[in-house]
PDB file of C-alpha atoms in Angstrom:
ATOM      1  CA  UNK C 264     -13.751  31.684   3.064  1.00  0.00           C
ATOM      2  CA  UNK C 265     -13.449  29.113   5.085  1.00  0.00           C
ATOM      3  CA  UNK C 266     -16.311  26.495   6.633  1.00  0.00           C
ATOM      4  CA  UNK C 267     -18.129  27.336   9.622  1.00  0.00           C
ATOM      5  CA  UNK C 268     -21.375  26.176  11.468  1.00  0.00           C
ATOM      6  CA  UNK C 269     -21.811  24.082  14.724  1.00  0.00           C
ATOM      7  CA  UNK C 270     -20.841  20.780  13.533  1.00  0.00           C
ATOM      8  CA  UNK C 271     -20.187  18.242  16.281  1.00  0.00           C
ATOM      9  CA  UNK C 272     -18.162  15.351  16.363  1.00  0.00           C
ATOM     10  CA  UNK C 273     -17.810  12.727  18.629  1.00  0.00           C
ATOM     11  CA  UNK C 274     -14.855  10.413  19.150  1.00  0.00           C
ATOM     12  CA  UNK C 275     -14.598   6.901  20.375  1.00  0.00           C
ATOM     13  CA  UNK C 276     -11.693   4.450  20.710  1.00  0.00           C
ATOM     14  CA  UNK C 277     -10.656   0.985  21.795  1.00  0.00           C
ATOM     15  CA  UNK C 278      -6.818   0.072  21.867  1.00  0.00           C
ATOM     16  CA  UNK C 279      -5.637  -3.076  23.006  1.00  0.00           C
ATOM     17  CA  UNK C 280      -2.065  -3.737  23.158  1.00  0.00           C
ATOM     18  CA  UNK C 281      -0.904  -7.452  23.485  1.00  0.00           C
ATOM     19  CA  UNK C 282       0.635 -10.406  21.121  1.00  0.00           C
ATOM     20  CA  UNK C 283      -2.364  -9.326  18.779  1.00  0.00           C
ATOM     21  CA  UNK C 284      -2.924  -5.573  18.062  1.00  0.00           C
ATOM     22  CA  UNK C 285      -6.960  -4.922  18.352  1.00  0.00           C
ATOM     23  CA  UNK C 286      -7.766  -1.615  17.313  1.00  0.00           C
ATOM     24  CA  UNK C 287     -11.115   0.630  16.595  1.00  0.00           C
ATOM     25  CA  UNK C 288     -11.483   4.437  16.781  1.00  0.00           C
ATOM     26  CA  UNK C 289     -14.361   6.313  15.103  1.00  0.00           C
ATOM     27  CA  UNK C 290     -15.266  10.197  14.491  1.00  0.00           C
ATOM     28  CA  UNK C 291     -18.346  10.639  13.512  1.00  0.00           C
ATOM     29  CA  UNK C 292     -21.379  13.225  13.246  1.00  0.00           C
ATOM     30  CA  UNK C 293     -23.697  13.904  16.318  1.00  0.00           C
ATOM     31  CA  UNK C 294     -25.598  16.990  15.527  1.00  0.00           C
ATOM     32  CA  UNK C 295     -24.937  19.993  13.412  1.00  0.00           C
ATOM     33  CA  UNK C 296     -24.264  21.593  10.069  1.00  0.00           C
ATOM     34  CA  UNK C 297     -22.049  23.020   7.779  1.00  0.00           C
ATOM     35  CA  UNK C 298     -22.206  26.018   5.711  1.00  0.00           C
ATOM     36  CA  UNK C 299     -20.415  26.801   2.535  1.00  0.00           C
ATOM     37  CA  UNK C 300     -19.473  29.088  -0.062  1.00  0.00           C
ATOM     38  CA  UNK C 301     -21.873  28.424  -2.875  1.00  0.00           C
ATOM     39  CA  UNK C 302     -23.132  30.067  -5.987  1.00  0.00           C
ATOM     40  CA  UNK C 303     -26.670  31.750  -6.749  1.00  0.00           C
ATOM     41  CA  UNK C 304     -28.438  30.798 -10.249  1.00  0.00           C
ATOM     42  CA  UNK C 305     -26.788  34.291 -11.407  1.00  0.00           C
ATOM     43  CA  UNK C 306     -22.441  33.180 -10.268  1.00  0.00           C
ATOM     44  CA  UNK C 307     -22.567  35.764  -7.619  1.00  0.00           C
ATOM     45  CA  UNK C 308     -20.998  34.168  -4.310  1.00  0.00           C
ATOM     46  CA  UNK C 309     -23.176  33.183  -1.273  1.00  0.00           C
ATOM     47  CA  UNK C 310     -23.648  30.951   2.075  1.00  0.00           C
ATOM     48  CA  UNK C 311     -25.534  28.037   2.070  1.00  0.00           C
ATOM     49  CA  UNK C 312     -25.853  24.626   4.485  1.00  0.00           C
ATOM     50  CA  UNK C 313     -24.155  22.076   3.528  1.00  0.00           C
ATOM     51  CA  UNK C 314     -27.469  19.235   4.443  1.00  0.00           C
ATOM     52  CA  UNK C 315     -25.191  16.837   6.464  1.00  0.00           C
ATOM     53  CA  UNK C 316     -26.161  13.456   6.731  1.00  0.00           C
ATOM     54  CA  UNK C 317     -23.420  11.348   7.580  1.00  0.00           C
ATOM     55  CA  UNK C 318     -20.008  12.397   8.336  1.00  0.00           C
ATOM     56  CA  UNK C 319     -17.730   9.681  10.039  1.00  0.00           C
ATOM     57  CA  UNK C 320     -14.338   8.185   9.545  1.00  0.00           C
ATOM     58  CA  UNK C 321     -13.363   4.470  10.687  1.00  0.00           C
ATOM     59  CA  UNK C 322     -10.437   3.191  11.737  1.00  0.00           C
ATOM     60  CA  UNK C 323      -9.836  -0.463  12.527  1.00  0.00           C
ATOM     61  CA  UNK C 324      -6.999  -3.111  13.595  1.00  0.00           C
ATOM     62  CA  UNK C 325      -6.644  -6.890  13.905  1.00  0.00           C
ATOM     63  CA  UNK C 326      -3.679  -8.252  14.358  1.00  0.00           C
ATOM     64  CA  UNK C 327      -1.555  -7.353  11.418  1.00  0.00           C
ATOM     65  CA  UNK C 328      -4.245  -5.771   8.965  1.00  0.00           C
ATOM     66  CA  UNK C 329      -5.581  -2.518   9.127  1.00  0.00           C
ATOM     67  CA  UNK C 330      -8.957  -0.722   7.570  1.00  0.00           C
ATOM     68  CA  UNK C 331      -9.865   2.807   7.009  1.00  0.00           C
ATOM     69  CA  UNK C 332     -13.303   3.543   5.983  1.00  0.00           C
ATOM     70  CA  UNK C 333     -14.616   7.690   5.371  1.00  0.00           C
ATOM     71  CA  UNK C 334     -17.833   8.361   4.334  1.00  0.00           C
ATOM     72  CA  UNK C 335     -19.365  11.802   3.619  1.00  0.00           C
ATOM     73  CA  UNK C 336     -22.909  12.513   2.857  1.00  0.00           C
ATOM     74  CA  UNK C 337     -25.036  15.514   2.492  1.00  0.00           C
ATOM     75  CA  UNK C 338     -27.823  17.243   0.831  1.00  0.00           C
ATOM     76  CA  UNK C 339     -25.954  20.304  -1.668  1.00  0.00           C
ATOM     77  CA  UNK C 340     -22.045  19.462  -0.461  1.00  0.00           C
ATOM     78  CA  UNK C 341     -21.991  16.463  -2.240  1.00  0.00           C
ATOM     79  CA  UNK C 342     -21.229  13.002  -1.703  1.00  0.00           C
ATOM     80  CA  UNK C 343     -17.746  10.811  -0.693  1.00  0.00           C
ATOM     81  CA  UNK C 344     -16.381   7.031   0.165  1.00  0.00           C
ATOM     82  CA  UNK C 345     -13.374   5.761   0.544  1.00  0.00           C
ATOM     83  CA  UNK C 346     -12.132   2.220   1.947  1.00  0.00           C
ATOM     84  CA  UNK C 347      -8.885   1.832   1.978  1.00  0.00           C
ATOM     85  CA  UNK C 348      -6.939  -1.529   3.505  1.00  0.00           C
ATOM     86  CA  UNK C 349      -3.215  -2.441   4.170  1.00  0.00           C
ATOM     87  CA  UNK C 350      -0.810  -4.225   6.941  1.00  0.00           C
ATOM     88  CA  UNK C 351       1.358  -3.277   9.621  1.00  0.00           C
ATOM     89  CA  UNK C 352       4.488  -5.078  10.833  1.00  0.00           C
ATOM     90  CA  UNK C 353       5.522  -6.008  14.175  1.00  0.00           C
ATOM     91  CA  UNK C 354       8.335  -3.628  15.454  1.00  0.00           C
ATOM     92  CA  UNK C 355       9.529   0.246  15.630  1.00  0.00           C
ATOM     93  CA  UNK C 356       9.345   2.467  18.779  1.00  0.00           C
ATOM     94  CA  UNK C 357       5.560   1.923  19.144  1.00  0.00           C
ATOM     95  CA  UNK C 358       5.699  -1.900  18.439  1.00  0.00           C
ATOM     96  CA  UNK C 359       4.441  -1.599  15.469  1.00  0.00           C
ATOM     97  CA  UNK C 360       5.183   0.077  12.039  1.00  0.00           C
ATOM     98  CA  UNK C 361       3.933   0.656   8.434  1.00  0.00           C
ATOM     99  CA  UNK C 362       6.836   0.084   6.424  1.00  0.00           C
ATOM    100  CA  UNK C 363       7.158   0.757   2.579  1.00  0.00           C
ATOM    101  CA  UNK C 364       6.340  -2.154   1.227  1.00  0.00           C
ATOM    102  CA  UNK C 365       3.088  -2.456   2.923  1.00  0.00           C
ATOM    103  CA  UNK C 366       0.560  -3.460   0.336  1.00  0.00           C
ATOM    104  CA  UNK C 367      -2.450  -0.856  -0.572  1.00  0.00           C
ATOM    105  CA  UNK C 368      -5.700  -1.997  -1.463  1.00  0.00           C
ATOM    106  CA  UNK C 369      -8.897   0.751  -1.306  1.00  0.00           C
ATOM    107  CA  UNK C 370     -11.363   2.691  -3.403  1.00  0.00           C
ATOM    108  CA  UNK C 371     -12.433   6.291  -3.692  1.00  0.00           C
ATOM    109  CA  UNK C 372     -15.986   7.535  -5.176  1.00  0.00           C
ATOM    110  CA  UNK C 373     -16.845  11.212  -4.949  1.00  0.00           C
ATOM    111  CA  UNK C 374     -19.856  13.774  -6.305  1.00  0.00           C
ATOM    112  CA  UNK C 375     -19.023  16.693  -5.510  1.00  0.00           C
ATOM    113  CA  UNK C 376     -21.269  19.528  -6.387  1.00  0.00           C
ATOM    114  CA  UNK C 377     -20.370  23.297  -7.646  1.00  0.00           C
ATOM    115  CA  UNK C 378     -18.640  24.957  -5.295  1.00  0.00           C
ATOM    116  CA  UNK C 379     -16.896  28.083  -5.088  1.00  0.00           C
ATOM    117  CA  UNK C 380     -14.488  26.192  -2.124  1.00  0.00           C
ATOM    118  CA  UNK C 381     -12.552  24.561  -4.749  1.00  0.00           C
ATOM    119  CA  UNK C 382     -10.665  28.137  -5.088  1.00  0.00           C
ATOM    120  CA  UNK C 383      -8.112  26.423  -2.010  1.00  0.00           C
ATOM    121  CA  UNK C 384      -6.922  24.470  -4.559  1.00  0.00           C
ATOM    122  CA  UNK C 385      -6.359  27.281  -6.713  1.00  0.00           C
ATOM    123  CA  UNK C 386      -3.086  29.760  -7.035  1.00  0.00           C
ATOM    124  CA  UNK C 387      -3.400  33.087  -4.731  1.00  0.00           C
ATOM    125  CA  UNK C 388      -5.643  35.547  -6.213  1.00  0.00           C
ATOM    126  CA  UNK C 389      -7.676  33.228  -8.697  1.00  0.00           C
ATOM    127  CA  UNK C 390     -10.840  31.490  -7.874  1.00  0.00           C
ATOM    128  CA  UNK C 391     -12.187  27.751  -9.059  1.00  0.00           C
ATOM    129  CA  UNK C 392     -15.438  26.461  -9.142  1.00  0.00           C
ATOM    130  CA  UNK C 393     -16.817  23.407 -10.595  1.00  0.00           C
ATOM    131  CA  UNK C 394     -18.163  19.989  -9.580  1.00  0.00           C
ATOM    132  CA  UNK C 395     -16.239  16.865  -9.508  1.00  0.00           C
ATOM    133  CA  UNK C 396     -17.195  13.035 -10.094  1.00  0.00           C
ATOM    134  CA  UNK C 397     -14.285  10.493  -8.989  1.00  0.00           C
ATOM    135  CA  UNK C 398     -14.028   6.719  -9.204  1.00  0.00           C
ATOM    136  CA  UNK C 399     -10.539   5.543  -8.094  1.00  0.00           C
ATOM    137  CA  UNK C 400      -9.051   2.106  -7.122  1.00  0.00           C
ATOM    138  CA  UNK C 401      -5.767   1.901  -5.139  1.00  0.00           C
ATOM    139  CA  UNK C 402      -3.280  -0.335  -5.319  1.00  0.00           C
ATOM    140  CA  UNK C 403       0.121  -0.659  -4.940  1.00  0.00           C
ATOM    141  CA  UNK C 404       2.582  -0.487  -1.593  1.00  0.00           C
ATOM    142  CA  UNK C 405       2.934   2.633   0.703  1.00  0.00           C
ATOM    143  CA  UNK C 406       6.093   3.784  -1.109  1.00  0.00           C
ATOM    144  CA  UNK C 407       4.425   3.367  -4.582  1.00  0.00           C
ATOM    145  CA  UNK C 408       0.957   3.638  -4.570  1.00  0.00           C
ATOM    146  CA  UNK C 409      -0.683   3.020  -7.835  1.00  0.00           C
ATOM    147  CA  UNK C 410      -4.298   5.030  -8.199  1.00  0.00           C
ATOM    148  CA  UNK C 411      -6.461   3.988 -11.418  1.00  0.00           C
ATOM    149  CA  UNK C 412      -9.953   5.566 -12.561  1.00  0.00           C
ATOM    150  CA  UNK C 413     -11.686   8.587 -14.205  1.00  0.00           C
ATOM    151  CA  UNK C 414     -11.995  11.657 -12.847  1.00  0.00           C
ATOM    152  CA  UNK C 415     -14.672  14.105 -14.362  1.00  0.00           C
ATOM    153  CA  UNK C 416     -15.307  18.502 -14.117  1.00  0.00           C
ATOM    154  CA  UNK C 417     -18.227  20.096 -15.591  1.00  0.00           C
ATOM    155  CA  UNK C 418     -19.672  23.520 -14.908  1.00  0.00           C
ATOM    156  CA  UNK C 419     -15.479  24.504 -14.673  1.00  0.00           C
ATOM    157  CA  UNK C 420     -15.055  28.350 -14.022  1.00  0.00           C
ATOM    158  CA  UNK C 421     -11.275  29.870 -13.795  1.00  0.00           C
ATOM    159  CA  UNK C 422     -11.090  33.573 -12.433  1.00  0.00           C
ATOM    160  CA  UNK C 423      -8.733  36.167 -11.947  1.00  0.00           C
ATOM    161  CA  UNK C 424      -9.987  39.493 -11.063  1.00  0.00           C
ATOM    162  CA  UNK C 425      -5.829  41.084 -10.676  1.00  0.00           C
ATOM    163  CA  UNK C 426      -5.012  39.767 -14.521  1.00  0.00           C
ATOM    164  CA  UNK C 427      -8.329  40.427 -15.702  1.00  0.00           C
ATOM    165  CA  UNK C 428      -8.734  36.138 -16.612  1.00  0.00           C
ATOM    166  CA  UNK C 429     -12.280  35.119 -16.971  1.00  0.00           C
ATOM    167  CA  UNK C 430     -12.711  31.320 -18.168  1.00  0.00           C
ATOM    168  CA  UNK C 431     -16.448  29.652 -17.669  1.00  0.00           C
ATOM    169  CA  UNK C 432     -18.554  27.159 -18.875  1.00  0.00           C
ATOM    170  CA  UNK C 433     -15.733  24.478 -18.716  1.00  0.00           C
ATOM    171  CA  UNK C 434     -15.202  20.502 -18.216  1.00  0.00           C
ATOM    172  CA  UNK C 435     -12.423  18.077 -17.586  1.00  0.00           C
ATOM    173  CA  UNK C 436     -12.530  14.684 -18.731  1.00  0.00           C
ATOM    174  CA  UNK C 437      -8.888  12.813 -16.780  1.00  0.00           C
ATOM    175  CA  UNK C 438      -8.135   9.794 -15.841  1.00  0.00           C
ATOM    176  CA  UNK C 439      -5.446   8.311 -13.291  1.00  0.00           C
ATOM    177  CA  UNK C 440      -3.071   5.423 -14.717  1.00  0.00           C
ATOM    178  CA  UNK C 441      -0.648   4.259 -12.315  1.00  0.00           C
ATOM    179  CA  UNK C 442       1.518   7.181 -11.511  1.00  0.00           C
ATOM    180  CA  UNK C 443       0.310   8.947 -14.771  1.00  0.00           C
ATOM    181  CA  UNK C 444      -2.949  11.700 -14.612  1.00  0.00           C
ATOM    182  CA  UNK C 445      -3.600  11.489 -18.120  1.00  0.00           C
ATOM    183  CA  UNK C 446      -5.894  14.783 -19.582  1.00  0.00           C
ATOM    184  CA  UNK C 447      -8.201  13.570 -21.989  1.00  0.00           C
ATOM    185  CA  UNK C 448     -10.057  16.854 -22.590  1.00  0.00           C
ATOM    186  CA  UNK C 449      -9.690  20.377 -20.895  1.00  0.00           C
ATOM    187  CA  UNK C 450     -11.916  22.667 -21.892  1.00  0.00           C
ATOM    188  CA  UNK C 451     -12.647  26.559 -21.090  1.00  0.00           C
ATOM    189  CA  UNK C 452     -14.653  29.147 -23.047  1.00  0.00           C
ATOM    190  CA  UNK C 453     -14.280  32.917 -22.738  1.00  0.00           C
ATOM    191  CA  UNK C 454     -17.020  35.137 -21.202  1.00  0.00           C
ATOM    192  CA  UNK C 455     -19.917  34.822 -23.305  1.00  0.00           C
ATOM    193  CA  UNK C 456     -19.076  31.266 -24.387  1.00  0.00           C
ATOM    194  CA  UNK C 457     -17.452  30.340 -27.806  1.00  0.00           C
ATOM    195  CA  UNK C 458     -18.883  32.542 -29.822  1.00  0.00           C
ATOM    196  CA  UNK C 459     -17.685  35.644 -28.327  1.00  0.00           C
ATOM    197  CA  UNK C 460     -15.032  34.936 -25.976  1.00  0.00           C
ATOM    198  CA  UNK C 461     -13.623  31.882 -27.420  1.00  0.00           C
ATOM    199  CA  UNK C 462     -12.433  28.742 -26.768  1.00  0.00           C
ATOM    200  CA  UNK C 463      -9.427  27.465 -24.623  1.00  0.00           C
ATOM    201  CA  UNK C 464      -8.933  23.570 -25.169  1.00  0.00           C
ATOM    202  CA  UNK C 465      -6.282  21.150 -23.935  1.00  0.00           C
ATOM    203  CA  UNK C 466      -5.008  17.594 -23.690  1.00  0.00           C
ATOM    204  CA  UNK C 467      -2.106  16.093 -22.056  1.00  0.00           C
ATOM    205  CA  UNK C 468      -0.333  13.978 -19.045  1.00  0.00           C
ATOM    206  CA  UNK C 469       1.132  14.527 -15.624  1.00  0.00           C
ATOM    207  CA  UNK C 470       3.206  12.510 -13.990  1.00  0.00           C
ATOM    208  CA  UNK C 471       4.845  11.936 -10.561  1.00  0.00           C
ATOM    209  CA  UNK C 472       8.133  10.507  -9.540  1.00  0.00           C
ATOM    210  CA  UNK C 473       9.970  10.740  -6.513  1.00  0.00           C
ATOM    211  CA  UNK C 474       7.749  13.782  -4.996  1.00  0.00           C
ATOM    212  CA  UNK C 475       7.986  15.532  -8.327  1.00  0.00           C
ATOM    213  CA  UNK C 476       5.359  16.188 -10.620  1.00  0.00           C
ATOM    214  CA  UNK C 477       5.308  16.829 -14.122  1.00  0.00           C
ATOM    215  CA  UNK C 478       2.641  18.391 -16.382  1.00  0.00           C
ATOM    216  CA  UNK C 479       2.701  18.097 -20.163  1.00  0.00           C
ATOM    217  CA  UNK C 480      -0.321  19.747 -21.666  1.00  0.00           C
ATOM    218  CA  UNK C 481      -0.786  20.062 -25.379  1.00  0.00           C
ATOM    219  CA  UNK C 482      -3.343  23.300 -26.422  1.00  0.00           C
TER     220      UNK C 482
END
């Protein structure tokens, strides 16, 4: 299900058009509150707040460089920040452009709690829950951006109520190389844990070329 509450953002901008490009627009948090599909002590689903604090994304121009800042905060939907930096060139329809070769410089650093929202990022019919820990450096140009850092699961649950697929009690130990996601550790355990419903565990590398990814995984 998707988010809901009464969440308000405002919006504020300041263009300025002229030999120099001057640019700030921010979104941020007024008032309000999210809620969220959750999980109770016992895995059934339910509704909770999400405890905003901060919510608010940054943009901001001078002359040729350009800064994007997000930041995320709340009480049981985690936490997120991101600052990312690169250049624009002088030209294209709007006078200005972002061409390929633009340099990327930025950082990403998440804690994400359990969730039972992480099911979008699952196939139809299956459901994902699990938190998520992030700490990613970018790099690179626009055409070939270049991510590094670890990315941690724990608490990983993998569900699928049509095939009759239960997998719990799991964690994911990754980290991002370049253009490589390399899969240090996968694991999954059957209902009941290892002893009676067994053990699922992987390793292996993705990869990412051209808009095409790759997945190698060794069980």
């Amino acid at each position: 299900a998707p988010p809901a509450g009464d969440l308000l953002l405002e919006a504020r901008w300041d263009l300025r058009f002229a030999q120099t490009l001057r640019l700030r627009a921010e979104l941020a948090r007024t008032r309000g509150d999210l809620t969220l599909l959750a999980e109770t002590a016992e895995g059934t689903p339910a509704r909770v707040t999400a405890g905003v604090r901060e919510a608010r994304l940054l943009l901001e121009g001078e002359g040729e460089s350009l800064r994007a800042t997000l930041r995320w905060d709340s009480e049981r939907a985690g936490r997120l920040q991101a600052d990312l930096a690169t250049r624009l060139s002088p030209g294209g329809p709007a006078g200005w452009q972002w061409p390929e070769a633009a340099p990327l410089s930025g950082r990403l650093q998440a804690r994400l709690p359990r969730m039972g929202a992480w099911s979008v990022l699952a196939p139809p019919g299956w459901r994902l829950r699990g938190s998520l820990a992030a700490d990613l450096t970018l790099a690179g140009t626009r055409a070939q951006p270049r991510l590094q850092g670890p990315l941690q699961a724990d608490d990983l649950g993998l569900r699928s109520v049509v095939d009759g697929i239960a997998l719990e009690g799991g964690r994911l130990r990754a980290r991002l190389d370049d253009t490589r996601l390399v899969i240090d550790e996968l694991l999954l355990q059957g209902p009941g844990g290892a002893a009676t419903g067994g053990t699922l565990r992987a390793s292996g590398e993705g990869r990412w070329e051209a808009g095409a990814v790759r997945l190698q995984m060794d069980a």
